[in-house]
PDB file of C-alpha atoms in Angstrom:
ATOM      1  CA  UNK A   1       0.000   0.000   0.000  1.00 55.00           C
ATOM      2  CA  UNK A   2       1.324   3.432  -0.928  1.00 62.00           C
ATOM      3  CA  UNK A   3       2.395   5.504   2.051  1.00 77.00           C
ATOM      4  CA  UNK A   4       0.254   8.697   2.081  1.00 77.00           C
ATOM      5  CA  UNK A   5       2.974  10.703   3.836  1.00 79.00           C
ATOM      6  CA  UNK A   6       6.342   9.764   2.386  1.00 84.00           C
ATOM      7  CA  UNK A   7       7.327  11.614  -0.776  1.00 91.00           C
ATOM      8  CA  UNK A   8      10.638  11.957  -2.554  1.00 94.00           C
ATOM      9  CA  UNK A   9      12.501  15.244  -2.846  1.00 95.00           C
ATOM     10  CA  UNK A  10      15.293  14.591  -5.355  1.00 95.00           C
ATOM     11  CA  UNK A  11      16.373  18.242  -5.369  1.00 95.00           C
ATOM     12  CA  UNK A  12      16.894  18.533  -1.615  1.00 97.00           C
ATOM     13  CA  UNK A  13      20.448  17.732  -0.458  1.00 98.00           C
ATOM     14  CA  UNK A  14      21.209  16.523  -3.981  1.00 97.00           C
ATOM     15  CA  UNK A  15      24.841  15.463  -4.257  1.00 98.00           C
ATOM     16  CA  UNK A  16      25.410  16.168  -0.569  1.00 98.00           C
ATOM     17  CA  UNK A  17      26.223  13.984   2.412  1.00 98.00           C
ATOM     18  CA  UNK A  18      23.646  13.629   5.170  1.00 98.00           C
ATOM     19  CA  UNK A  19      24.847  12.030   8.389  1.00 98.00           C
ATOM     20  CA  UNK A  20      22.396  10.422  10.799  1.00 98.00           C
ATOM     21  CA  UNK A  21      23.233   9.785  14.463  1.00 98.00           C
ATOM     22  CA  UNK A  22      20.954   7.174  16.002  1.00 97.00           C
ATOM     23  CA  UNK A  23      19.559   7.006  19.517  1.00 96.00           C
ATOM     24  CA  UNK A  24      20.305   4.781  22.493  1.00 96.00           C
ATOM     25  CA  UNK A  25      20.219   1.072  21.697  1.00 94.00           C
ATOM     26  CA  UNK A  26      19.585   1.617  18.014  1.00 96.00           C
ATOM     27  CA  UNK A  27      21.777   1.313  14.914  1.00 96.00           C
ATOM     28  CA  UNK A  28      22.480   2.677  11.475  1.00 96.00           C
ATOM     29  CA  UNK A  29      19.942   0.198  10.076  1.00 95.00           C
ATOM     30  CA  UNK A  30      16.929   1.851  11.696  1.00 94.00           C
ATOM     31  CA  UNK A  31      13.678   2.785  10.016  1.00 93.00           C
ATOM     32  CA  UNK A  32      14.700   6.437  10.151  1.00 95.00           C
ATOM     33  CA  UNK A  33      17.717   5.714   7.967  1.00 96.00           C
ATOM     34  CA  UNK A  34      15.513   3.904   5.460  1.00 95.00           C
ATOM     35  CA  UNK A  35      13.172   6.900   5.466  1.00 95.00           C
ATOM     36  CA  UNK A  36      16.040   9.324   4.847  1.00 97.00           C
ATOM     37  CA  UNK A  37      17.295   7.327   1.860  1.00 96.00           C
ATOM     38  CA  UNK A  38      13.783   7.152   0.452  1.00 95.00           C
ATOM     39  CA  UNK A  39      12.897  10.833   0.871  1.00 96.00           C
ATOM     40  CA  UNK A  40      16.283  12.187  -0.285  1.00 97.00           C
ATOM     41  CA  UNK A  41      17.308   9.739  -3.039  1.00 97.00           C
ATOM     42  CA  UNK A  42      20.114  11.922  -4.385  1.00 98.00           C
ATOM     43  CA  UNK A  43      21.848  12.428  -1.053  1.00 98.00           C
ATOM     44  CA  UNK A  44      24.543  10.201   0.392  1.00 98.00           C
ATOM     45  CA  UNK A  45      23.299   8.999   3.779  1.00 98.00           C
ATOM     46  CA  UNK A  46      25.999   8.050   6.276  1.00 98.00           C
ATOM     47  CA  UNK A  47      24.613   6.242   9.322  1.00 98.00           C
ATOM     48  CA  UNK A  48      27.189   4.482  11.509  1.00 98.00           C
ATOM     49  CA  UNK A  49      26.495   1.933  14.219  1.00 97.00           C
ATOM     50  CA  UNK A  50      27.686   3.839  17.285  1.00 98.00           C
ATOM     51  CA  UNK A  51      29.860   2.168  19.907  1.00 97.00           C
ATOM     52  CA  UNK A  52      28.072   1.766  23.242  1.00 97.00           C
ATOM     53  CA  UNK A  53      30.892   3.608  24.989  1.00 97.00           C
ATOM     54  CA  UNK A  54      30.114   7.339  24.587  1.00 97.00           C
ATOM     55  CA  UNK A  55      33.750   8.409  24.390  1.00 98.00           C
ATOM     56  CA  UNK A  56      34.318   5.966  21.523  1.00 98.00           C
ATOM     57  CA  UNK A  57      31.097   7.113  19.902  1.00 98.00           C
ATOM     58  CA  UNK A  58      32.166  10.768  19.931  1.00 98.00           C
ATOM     59  CA  UNK A  59      35.600   9.847  18.568  1.00 98.00           C
ATOM     60  CA  UNK A  60      33.970   7.959  15.691  1.00 98.00           C
ATOM     61  CA  UNK A  61      31.531  10.785  14.931  1.00 98.00           C
ATOM     62  CA  UNK A  62      34.228  13.454  14.893  1.00 98.00           C
ATOM     63  CA  UNK A  63      36.345  11.352  12.546  1.00 98.00           C
ATOM     64  CA  UNK A  64      33.369  10.796  10.238  1.00 98.00           C
ATOM     65  CA  UNK A  65      32.688  14.529  10.190  1.00 98.00           C
ATOM     66  CA  UNK A  66      36.309  15.118   9.191  1.00 98.00           C
ATOM     67  CA  UNK A  67      36.224  12.436   6.491  1.00 98.00           C
ATOM     68  CA  UNK A  68      32.725  12.960   5.085  1.00 98.00           C
ATOM     69  CA  UNK A  69      32.206  16.713   5.613  1.00 98.00           C
ATOM     70  CA  UNK A  70      28.427  16.276   5.844  1.00 98.00           C
ATOM     71  CA  UNK A  71      26.206  19.099   4.625  1.00 98.00           C
ATOM     72  CA  UNK A  72      23.748  18.241   7.378  1.00 98.00           C
ATOM     73  CA  UNK A  73      23.755  16.105  10.517  1.00 98.00           C
ATOM     74  CA  UNK A  74      20.555  14.724  12.029  1.00 98.00           C
ATOM     75  CA  UNK A  75      20.531  13.165  15.486  1.00 98.00           C
ATOM     76  CA  UNK A  76      17.730  11.530  17.440  1.00 97.00           C
ATOM     77  CA  UNK A  77      17.488  11.346  21.254  1.00 97.00           C
ATOM     78  CA  UNK A  78      20.948  10.320  22.485  1.00 97.00           C
ATOM     79  CA  UNK A  79      22.120  10.979  18.943  1.00 97.00           C
ATOM     80  CA  UNK A  80      20.705  14.481  19.257  1.00 98.00           C
ATOM     81  CA  UNK A  81      22.926  15.048  22.286  1.00 98.00           C
ATOM     82  CA  UNK A  82      25.965  13.874  20.298  1.00 98.00           C
ATOM     83  CA  UNK A  83      24.905  15.926  17.270  1.00 98.00           C
ATOM     84  CA  UNK A  84      24.760  19.186  19.225  1.00 98.00           C
ATOM     85  CA  UNK A  85      28.442  18.728  20.099  1.00 98.00           C
ATOM     86  CA  UNK A  86      29.576  18.313  16.468  1.00 98.00           C
ATOM     87  CA  UNK A  87      30.339  21.994  15.956  1.00 97.00           C
ATOM     88  CA  UNK A  88      30.995  23.471  12.545  1.00 97.00           C
ATOM     89  CA  UNK A  89      28.157  21.775  10.674  1.00 98.00           C
ATOM     90  CA  UNK A  90      24.474  22.426  10.039  1.00 98.00           C
ATOM     91  CA  UNK A  91      22.582  20.195  12.472  1.00 98.00           C
ATOM     92  CA  UNK A  92      19.100  19.176  13.549  1.00 98.00           C
ATOM     93  CA  UNK A  93      18.721  17.664  17.011  1.00 98.00           C
ATOM     94  CA  UNK A  94      15.472  15.695  17.191  1.00 98.00           C
ATOM     95  CA  UNK A  95      14.118  15.144  20.708  1.00 97.00           C
ATOM     96  CA  UNK A  96      17.692  15.420  22.016  1.00 98.00           C
ATOM     97  CA  UNK A  97      18.423  13.633  25.289  1.00 97.00           C
ATOM     98  CA  UNK A  98      20.743  16.304  26.628  1.00 97.00           C
ATOM     99  CA  UNK A  99      20.702  14.635  30.085  1.00 95.00           C
ATOM    100  CA  UNK A 100      21.143  11.118  28.733  1.00 95.00           C
ATOM    101  CA  UNK A 101      22.412   9.619  32.009  1.00 95.00           C
ATOM    102  CA  UNK A 102      19.296  10.799  33.867  1.00 94.00           C
ATOM    103  CA  UNK A 103      17.089   9.545  31.036  1.00 94.00           C
ATOM    104  CA  UNK A 104      18.729   6.113  31.180  1.00 92.00           C
ATOM    105  CA  UNK A 105      18.144   5.796  34.905  1.00 91.00           C
ATOM    106  CA  UNK A 106      14.577   7.124  34.763  1.00 91.00           C
ATOM    107  CA  UNK A 107      13.473   4.764  32.008  1.00 91.00           C
ATOM    108  CA  UNK A 108      15.161   1.493  32.933  1.00 89.00           C
ATOM    109  CA  UNK A 109      17.958   1.721  30.381  1.00 92.00           C
ATOM    110  CA  UNK A 110      20.468  -0.004  32.669  1.00 93.00           C
ATOM    111  CA  UNK A 111      21.481  -3.621  33.029  1.00 95.00           C
ATOM    112  CA  UNK A 112      21.218  -5.942  30.021  1.00 96.00           C
ATOM    113  CA  UNK A 113      19.782  -4.137  26.988  1.00 95.00           C
ATOM    114  CA  UNK A 114      18.768  -5.440  23.575  1.00 95.00           C
ATOM    115  CA  UNK A 115      19.597  -3.458  20.437  1.00 95.00           C
ATOM    116  CA  UNK A 116      16.389  -2.300  18.800  1.00 93.00           C
ATOM    117  CA  UNK A 117      17.741  -2.735  15.262  1.00 93.00           C
ATOM    118  CA  UNK A 118      20.250  -5.092  13.645  1.00 94.00           C
ATOM    119  CA  UNK A 119      23.880  -4.008  13.753  1.00 95.00           C
ATOM    120  CA  UNK A 120      26.573  -4.725  11.219  1.00 94.00           C
ATOM    121  CA  UNK A 121      28.721  -6.555  13.796  1.00 94.00           C
ATOM    122  CA  UNK A 122      25.839  -8.927  14.573  1.00 94.00           C
ATOM    123  CA  UNK A 123      25.815  -8.072  18.297  1.00 94.00           C
ATOM    124  CA  UNK A 124      22.264  -8.001  19.634  1.00 94.00           C
ATOM    125  CA  UNK A 125      22.685  -7.020  23.284  1.00 95.00           C
ATOM    126  CA  UNK A 126      24.860  -4.928  25.592  1.00 96.00           C
ATOM    127  CA  UNK A 127      25.202  -4.208  29.312  1.00 96.00           C
ATOM    128  CA  UNK A 128      24.910  -0.842  31.029  1.00 96.00           C
ATOM    129  CA  UNK A 129      26.586  -0.587  34.444  1.00 96.00           C
ATOM    130  CA  UNK A 130      27.258   2.373  36.740  1.00 95.00           C
ATOM    131  CA  UNK A 131      30.594   3.105  35.102  1.00 96.00           C
ATOM    132  CA  UNK A 132      28.936   3.395  31.689  1.00 97.00           C
ATOM    133  CA  UNK A 133      26.195   5.659  33.050  1.00 96.00           C
ATOM    134  CA  UNK A 134      28.919   7.863  34.529  1.00 97.00           C
ATOM    135  CA  UNK A 135      30.662   7.979  31.150  1.00 97.00           C
ATOM    136  CA  UNK A 136      27.433   9.106  29.475  1.00 97.00           C
ATOM    137  CA  UNK A 137      27.015  11.798  32.107  1.00 97.00           C
ATOM    138  CA  UNK A 138      30.557  13.047  31.515  1.00 97.00           C
ATOM    139  CA  UNK A 139      30.079  13.236  27.749  1.00 97.00           C
ATOM    140  CA  UNK A 140      26.671  14.894  28.015  1.00 96.00           C
ATOM    141  CA  UNK A 141      28.139  17.582  30.268  1.00 96.00           C
ATOM    142  CA  UNK A 142      30.119  18.788  27.238  1.00 96.00           C
ATOM    143  CA  UNK A 143      26.843  20.024  25.701  1.00 96.00           C
ATOM    144  CA  UNK A 144      26.690  23.665  24.620  1.00 97.00           C
ATOM    145  CA  UNK A 145      30.485  24.002  24.944  1.00 96.00           C
ATOM    146  CA  UNK A 146      30.858  25.416  21.428  1.00 94.00           C
ATOM    147  CA  UNK A 147      27.875  27.749  21.231  1.00 97.00           C
ATOM    148  CA  UNK A 148      28.598  31.063  19.524  1.00 97.00           C
ATOM    149  CA  UNK A 149      26.768  33.344  17.103  1.00 96.00           C
ATOM    150  CA  UNK A 150      27.548  31.128  14.108  1.00 95.00           C
ATOM    151  CA  UNK A 151      26.485  27.953  15.870  1.00 97.00           C
ATOM    152  CA  UNK A 152      23.187  29.503  16.982  1.00 97.00           C
ATOM    153  CA  UNK A 153      22.249  29.924  13.325  1.00 95.00           C
ATOM    154  CA  UNK A 154      23.342  26.437  12.285  1.00 97.00           C
ATOM    155  CA  UNK A 155      21.628  24.334  14.948  1.00 98.00           C
ATOM    156  CA  UNK A 156      17.925  23.474  15.165  1.00 98.00           C
ATOM    157  CA  UNK A 157      16.165  21.561  17.921  1.00 98.00           C
ATOM    158  CA  UNK A 158      12.873  19.750  17.272  1.00 98.00           C
ATOM    159  CA  UNK A 159      10.822  18.670  20.286  1.00 98.00           C
ATOM    160  CA  UNK A 160       7.733  16.464  20.185  1.00 97.00           C
ATOM    161  CA  UNK A 161       4.818  17.873  22.153  1.00 96.00           C
ATOM    162  CA  UNK A 162       3.848  14.308  23.164  1.00 95.00           C
ATOM    163  CA  UNK A 163       7.348  13.121  24.067  1.00 94.00           C
ATOM    164  CA  UNK A 164       7.107  11.179  27.345  1.00 94.00           C
ATOM    165  CA  UNK A 165      10.766  10.160  27.399  1.00 94.00           C
ATOM    166  CA  UNK A 166      12.766  13.380  27.065  1.00 95.00           C
ATOM    167  CA  UNK A 167      11.981  17.062  27.623  1.00 94.00           C
ATOM    168  CA  UNK A 168      14.997  19.328  27.196  1.00 97.00           C
ATOM    169  CA  UNK A 169      13.277  22.130  25.265  1.00 97.00           C
ATOM    170  CA  UNK A 170      13.843  24.803  27.930  1.00 97.00           C
ATOM    171  CA  UNK A 171      17.501  23.850  28.348  1.00 97.00           C
ATOM    172  CA  UNK A 172      18.090  23.868  24.601  1.00 98.00           C
ATOM    173  CA  UNK A 173      16.288  27.183  24.063  1.00 97.00           C
ATOM    174  CA  UNK A 174      18.581  28.908  26.543  1.00 97.00           C
ATOM    175  CA  UNK A 175      21.414  28.383  24.057  1.00 97.00           C
ATOM    176  CA  UNK A 176      19.798  28.165  20.624  1.00 98.00           C
ATOM    177  CA  UNK A 177      16.943  30.302  19.260  1.00 97.00           C
ATOM    178  CA  UNK A 178      15.889  27.638  16.742  1.00 97.00           C
ATOM    179  CA  UNK A 179      14.010  25.487  19.259  1.00 97.00           C
ATOM    180  CA  UNK A 180      10.734  24.249  17.771  1.00 97.00           C
ATOM    181  CA  UNK A 181       7.880  22.113  19.077  1.00 97.00           C
ATOM    182  CA  UNK A 182       6.242  19.699  16.647  1.00 96.00           C
ATOM    183  CA  UNK A 183       3.236  17.396  16.859  1.00 96.00           C
ATOM    184  CA  UNK A 184       4.670  14.016  17.706  1.00 95.00           C
ATOM    185  CA  UNK A 185       6.129  11.602  20.215  1.00 95.00           C
ATOM    186  CA  UNK A 186       9.693  10.653  21.082  1.00 94.00           C
ATOM    187  CA  UNK A 187       9.943   8.287  18.140  1.00 92.00           C
ATOM    188  CA  UNK A 188       9.256  10.027  14.872  1.00 90.00           C
ATOM    189  CA  UNK A 189       6.900   8.341  12.445  1.00 92.00           C
ATOM    190  CA  UNK A 190       6.510   9.091   8.754  1.00 93.00           C
ATOM    191  CA  UNK A 191       3.925  11.800   9.370  1.00 92.00           C
ATOM    192  CA  UNK A 192       5.855  13.752  11.991  1.00 93.00           C
ATOM    193  CA  UNK A 193       9.057  13.443   9.972  1.00 95.00           C
ATOM    194  CA  UNK A 194       7.515  14.731   6.743  1.00 94.00           C
ATOM    195  CA  UNK A 195       5.545  17.528   8.409  1.00 94.00           C
ATOM    196  CA  UNK A 196       8.224  18.630  10.876  1.00 95.00           C
ATOM    197  CA  UNK A 197      11.741  17.656   9.841  1.00 97.00           C
ATOM    198  CA  UNK A 198      11.501  18.026   6.062  1.00 96.00           C
ATOM    199  CA  UNK A 199      10.462  21.730   6.217  1.00 96.00           C
ATOM    200  CA  UNK A 200      13.519  22.484   8.367  1.00 97.00           C
ATOM    201  CA  UNK A 201      15.773  20.540   5.996  1.00 98.00           C
ATOM    202  CA  UNK A 202      14.323  22.597   3.153  1.00 97.00           C
ATOM    203  CA  UNK A 203      15.144  25.859   4.988  1.00 97.00           C
ATOM    204  CA  UNK A 204      18.709  24.688   5.581  1.00 98.00           C
ATOM    205  CA  UNK A 205      19.227  23.436   2.028  1.00 98.00           C
ATOM    206  CA  UNK A 206      17.811  26.675   0.597  1.00 97.00           C
ATOM    207  CA  UNK A 207      20.216  28.695   2.741  1.00 97.00           C
ATOM    208  CA  UNK A 208      23.166  26.547   1.706  1.00 97.00           C
ATOM    209  CA  UNK A 209      22.293  26.872  -1.975  1.00 97.00           C
ATOM    210  CA  UNK A 210      21.307  30.554  -1.682  1.00 96.00           C
ATOM    211  CA  UNK A 211      18.043  29.418  -3.230  1.00 95.00           C
ATOM    212  CA  UNK A 212      15.308  32.048  -3.302  1.00 94.00           C
ATOM    213  CA  UNK A 213      11.816  30.644  -3.677  1.00 95.00           C
ATOM    214  CA  UNK A 214       8.825  32.767  -4.740  1.00 96.00           C
ATOM    215  CA  UNK A 215       7.035  34.177  -1.687  1.00 97.00           C
ATOM    216  CA  UNK A 216       3.387  33.452  -0.915  1.00 97.00           C
ATOM    217  CA  UNK A 217       1.636  35.369   1.876  1.00 97.00           C
ATOM    218  CA  UNK A 218      -1.568  33.868   3.273  1.00 97.00           C
ATOM    219  CA  UNK A 219      -4.015  35.856   5.380  1.00 95.00           C
ATOM    220  CA  UNK A 220      -5.041  33.821   8.416  1.00 95.00           C
ATOM    221  CA  UNK A 221      -8.701  34.757   7.835  1.00 94.00           C
ATOM    222  CA  UNK A 222      -8.594  32.453   4.791  1.00 96.00           C
ATOM    223  CA  UNK A 223      -7.443  29.509   6.892  1.00 96.00           C
ATOM    224  CA  UNK A 224     -10.080  29.334   9.626  1.00 94.00           C
ATOM    225  CA  UNK A 225     -13.851  29.096   9.565  1.00 92.00           C
ATOM    226  CA  UNK A 226     -16.427  30.673  11.879  1.00 90.00           C
ATOM    227  CA  UNK A 227     -15.636  28.026  14.509  1.00 91.00           C
ATOM    228  CA  UNK A 228     -11.868  28.569  14.274  1.00 91.00           C
ATOM    229  CA  UNK A 229     -11.349  25.237  12.570  1.00 95.00           C
ATOM    230  CA  UNK A 230      -9.179  24.960   9.435  1.00 95.00           C
ATOM    231  CA  UNK A 231     -11.114  25.624   6.245  1.00 95.00           C
ATOM    232  CA  UNK A 232     -11.504  22.645   3.937  1.00 93.00           C
ATOM    233  CA  UNK A 233      -8.243  21.542   2.275  1.00 94.00           C
ATOM    234  CA  UNK A 234      -6.305  24.515   3.673  1.00 96.00           C
ATOM    235  CA  UNK A 235      -3.741  22.324   5.453  1.00 96.00           C
ATOM    236  CA  UNK A 236      -3.217  20.125   2.411  1.00 94.00           C
ATOM    237  CA  UNK A 237      -2.805  23.162   0.152  1.00 96.00           C
ATOM    238  CA  UNK A 238      -0.305  24.888   2.420  1.00 97.00           C
ATOM    239  CA  UNK A 239       1.801  21.728   2.731  1.00 94.00           C
ATOM    240  CA  UNK A 240       1.967  21.456  -1.043  1.00 94.00           C
ATOM    241  CA  UNK A 241       2.743  25.148  -1.472  1.00 96.00           C
ATOM    242  CA  UNK A 242       5.641  24.859   0.972  1.00 95.00           C
ATOM    243  CA  UNK A 243       7.305  22.373  -1.362  1.00 94.00           C
ATOM    244  CA  UNK A 244       7.934  25.083  -3.968  1.00 94.00           C
ATOM    245  CA  UNK A 245       7.309  28.419  -2.293  1.00 96.00           C
ATOM    246  CA  UNK A 246       8.378  30.390   0.746  1.00 96.00           C
ATOM    247  CA  UNK A 247       5.082  30.610   2.625  1.00 97.00           C
ATOM    248  CA  UNK A 248       4.276  33.196   5.293  1.00 97.00           C
ATOM    249  CA  UNK A 249       1.139  33.508   7.409  1.00 97.00           C
ATOM    250  CA  UNK A 250      -0.151  37.059   7.831  1.00 95.00           C
ATOM    251  CA  UNK A 251      -2.381  38.330  10.646  1.00 92.00           C
ATOM    252  CA  UNK A 252      -3.424  41.815  11.799  1.00 87.00           C
ATOM    253  CA  UNK A 253      -1.161  43.366  14.400  1.00 84.00           C
ATOM    254  CA  UNK A 254      -2.018  42.417  17.966  1.00 68.00           C
ATOM    255  CA  UNK A 255      -3.487  45.834  18.749  1.00 64.00           C
ATOM    256  CA  UNK A 256      -6.349  45.383  16.280  1.00 55.00           C
ATOM    257  CA  UNK A 257      -6.637  41.613  15.903  1.00 52.00           C
ATOM    258  CA  UNK A 258      -9.897  40.093  17.260  1.00 52.00           C
ATOM    259  CA  UNK A 259      -7.818  37.200  18.520  1.00 55.00           C
ATOM    260  CA  UNK A 260      -4.704  38.357  20.297  1.00 78.00           C
ATOM    261  CA  UNK A 261      -1.153  37.576  19.253  1.00 85.00           C
ATOM    262  CA  UNK A 262      -0.789  34.507  21.468  1.00 85.00           C
ATOM    263  CA  UNK A 263      -4.043  33.000  20.230  1.00 89.00           C
ATOM    264  CA  UNK A 264      -3.036  33.345  16.578  1.00 91.00           C
ATOM    265  CA  UNK A 265       0.382  31.844  17.243  1.00 91.00           C
ATOM    266  CA  UNK A 266      -1.170  28.934  19.166  1.00 93.00           C
ATOM    267  CA  UNK A 267      -3.746  28.320  16.433  1.00 95.00           C
ATOM    268  CA  UNK A 268      -1.160  28.245  13.670  1.00 96.00           C
ATOM    269  CA  UNK A 269       1.068  25.976  15.721  1.00 95.00           C
ATOM    270  CA  UNK A 270      -1.849  23.615  16.340  1.00 96.00           C
ATOM    271  CA  UNK A 271      -2.942  23.289  12.723  1.00 96.00           C
ATOM    272  CA  UNK A 272       0.131  24.151  10.643  1.00 96.00           C
ATOM    273  CA  UNK A 273       2.851  22.945  12.997  1.00 95.00           C
ATOM    274  CA  UNK A 274       6.480  23.661  12.064  1.00 97.00           C
ATOM    275  CA  UNK A 275       5.511  25.379   8.799  1.00 96.00           C
ATOM    276  CA  UNK A 276       4.338  28.427  10.774  1.00 96.00           C
ATOM    277  CA  UNK A 277       7.429  28.690  12.994  1.00 96.00           C
ATOM    278  CA  UNK A 278       9.330  31.849  12.101  1.00 94.00           C
ATOM    279  CA  UNK A 279       6.947  32.380   9.177  1.00 96.00           C
ATOM    280  CA  UNK A 280       4.182  34.435  10.806  1.00 95.00           C
ATOM    281  CA  UNK A 281       3.862  38.161  10.202  1.00 94.00           C
ATOM    282  CA  UNK A 282       1.665  40.569  12.161  1.00 92.00           C
ATOM    283  CA  UNK A 283       0.911  43.735  10.219  1.00 90.00           C
ATOM    284  CA  UNK A 284      -1.902  46.092   9.286  1.00 87.00           C
ATOM    285  CA  UNK A 285      -0.059  47.131   6.124  1.00 88.00           C
ATOM    286  CA  UNK A 286      -0.275  44.024   3.960  1.00 89.00           C
ATOM    287  CA  UNK A 287      -0.042  46.064   0.790  1.00 85.00           C
ATOM    288  CA  UNK A 288       3.567  46.868   1.695  1.00 87.00           C
ATOM    289  CA  UNK A 289       4.652  43.226   1.928  1.00 90.00           C
ATOM    290  CA  UNK A 290       7.292  42.533  -0.685  1.00 90.00           C
ATOM    291  CA  UNK A 291       6.677  39.185  -2.331  1.00 91.00           C
ATOM    292  CA  UNK A 292       5.084  37.379  -5.231  1.00 94.00           C
ATOM    293  CA  UNK A 293       1.577  36.355  -4.125  1.00 95.00           C
ATOM    294  CA  UNK A 294      -0.875  37.458  -1.451  1.00 95.00           C
ATOM    295  CA  UNK A 295      -3.925  35.329  -0.622  1.00 96.00           C
ATOM    296  CA  UNK A 296      -6.534  37.242   1.365  1.00 94.00           C
ATOM    297  CA  UNK A 297     -10.282  37.731   1.566  1.00 92.00           C
ATOM    298  CA  UNK A 298     -10.699  41.493   1.303  1.00 81.00           C
ATOM    299  CA  UNK A 299      -8.432  43.893  -0.546  1.00 74.00           C
ATOM    300  CA  UNK A 300      -8.307  47.368   0.924  1.00 64.00           C
ATOM    301  CA  UNK A 301      -5.390  48.791  -1.077  1.00 70.00           C
ATOM    302  CA  UNK A 302      -3.302  47.823  -4.073  1.00 76.00           C
ATOM    303  CA  UNK A 303      -0.690  45.228  -3.161  1.00 78.00           C
ATOM    304  CA  UNK A 304       2.939  44.870  -4.182  1.00 83.00           C
ATOM    305  CA  UNK A 305       2.249  41.158  -4.710  1.00 88.00           C
ATOM    306  CA  UNK A 306      -0.134  39.427  -7.111  1.00 91.00           C
ATOM    307  CA  UNK A 307      -3.353  39.190  -5.121  1.00 92.00           C
ATOM    308  CA  UNK A 308      -5.623  36.148  -4.985  1.00 94.00           C
ATOM    309  CA  UNK A 309      -9.015  36.947  -3.485  1.00 93.00           C
ATOM    310  CA  UNK A 310      -9.984  33.872  -1.485  1.00 95.00           C
ATOM    311  CA  UNK A 311     -13.727  33.193  -1.641  1.00 93.00           C
ATOM    312  CA  UNK A 312     -14.156  34.915  -5.008  1.00 93.00           C
ATOM    313  CA  UNK A 313     -15.560  33.074  -8.022  1.00 94.00           C
ATOM    314  CA  UNK A 314     -12.026  32.326  -9.217  1.00 95.00           C
ATOM    315  CA  UNK A 315     -10.634  31.196  -5.867  1.00 96.00           C
ATOM    316  CA  UNK A 316     -13.707  29.995  -4.042  1.00 95.00           C
ATOM    317  CA  UNK A 317     -11.953  26.998  -2.452  1.00 96.00           C
ATOM    318  CA  UNK A 318      -8.450  25.926  -1.527  1.00 97.00           C
ATOM    319  CA  UNK A 319      -8.630  23.311  -4.277  1.00 96.00           C
ATOM    320  CA  UNK A 320      -8.971  26.158  -6.772  1.00 96.00           C
ATOM    321  CA  UNK A 321      -5.974  27.914  -5.221  1.00 96.00           C
ATOM    322  CA  UNK A 322      -3.924  24.724  -5.457  1.00 95.00           C
ATOM    323  CA  UNK A 323      -4.923  24.249  -9.106  1.00 95.00           C
ATOM    324  CA  UNK A 324      -3.733  27.780  -9.852  1.00 96.00           C
ATOM    325  CA  UNK A 325      -0.314  27.211  -8.309  1.00 95.00           C
ATOM    326  CA  UNK A 326      -0.026  23.776  -9.902  1.00 93.00           C
ATOM    327  CA  UNK A 327      -0.338  25.448 -13.306  1.00 93.00           C
ATOM    328  CA  UNK A 328       2.409  27.902 -12.346  1.00 91.00           C
ATOM    329  CA  UNK A 329       4.801  25.030 -11.667  1.00 85.00           C
ATOM    330  CA  UNK A 330       6.616  26.742  -8.832  1.00 79.00           C
ATOM    331  CA  UNK A 331       6.958  30.101 -10.557  1.00 83.00           C
TER     332      UNK A 331
END
C-alpha cells in the first residue's frame, strides 16, 4: 500500500552527504535511515552503528565529520545530544536527550539491553553498568560548549509535544533560538518526519544553496472558519505550497486583531505545525509586503504582490488555489 505521507525530494540535499546519528540502543539500520534514503534519493546517507561507549562514539563521529564533511547532521534522542556537540556543521537535534544519564536511569535503560535494530557486527545485546552511566554523564556535560553566534544559526532543535521520554526544550532554548515544538512523540513516524523535519531541511538546504523561492503570503482569515477550525483543504494546500514556495502567514497586528497575538500563534502551531514557525507576520499594512503572491479575503489597497481573493468566483476553495499554483509550476 502506498504511504500517504512519504514523498521523494530529489532536489533537496542533492549530491550532498547527510549524516544520521541514532539514539540509544539503536543502529544505522533503523527505520529512520531507510526513510532518509527514500525521501532524499540523491543524497549520500551516512549512518554508523555507534559504539556503546560514549567516548568511543564521539571519537567515531568526529572522525566521520572530518572524512565525510556532511552538509547536514541529524541526530535523534541520544544521537541528538551527540549531534549538538559536532560543531561546525548544520545540524538538527530531534528530541535530544541532553541529560542522557538521567534519562537512562529514569526509564530502565540499565542492566542488560537489547539493540532495537540489527547491527553490522551482529551483536544483539549490551550491558549498562554504573561506570557506563557515569561515562554518558561526563560526555553529556560537554553540551553547549561550542555555542557562539555562528552555531546559533546552524543548529535546530525539534521537540515532540507528546514526548514522554525526554523534555529538554527549555535547556536547549537557553542556548539556541531555533528550538521548535512539533506534533509528535519521542519516536518520529513518517507523518511527523515529513511535516516537521523536512520543512527544516528545506530551509537549511535553501540557505546553503542561496536558493530564493517565490514568496506566498496567506491571510489567516482564509485559513479558519467561523468556529476557528481549518477551512476545507487549507492544510493540504499549504503543505503542497511549501514544497515550492516560501510561505508566510499574515495576521493583523495584535493591537487590532480580534484574537490576540498569542491566540493566533497557538492556532497556527496547532494546525500548521512547524511550517508556521518563524513564518508568521503581524501587520496592518499588507499592501507593503514585498513578495510574489498574497492570498486574502478582502483587498483594501493595491498590493505589491499578485493578489488572490480567497472566496471569489475564481478562488472559491483551496482546491482552486492549489490548481492555480499547480499550473504555475513553482513560478
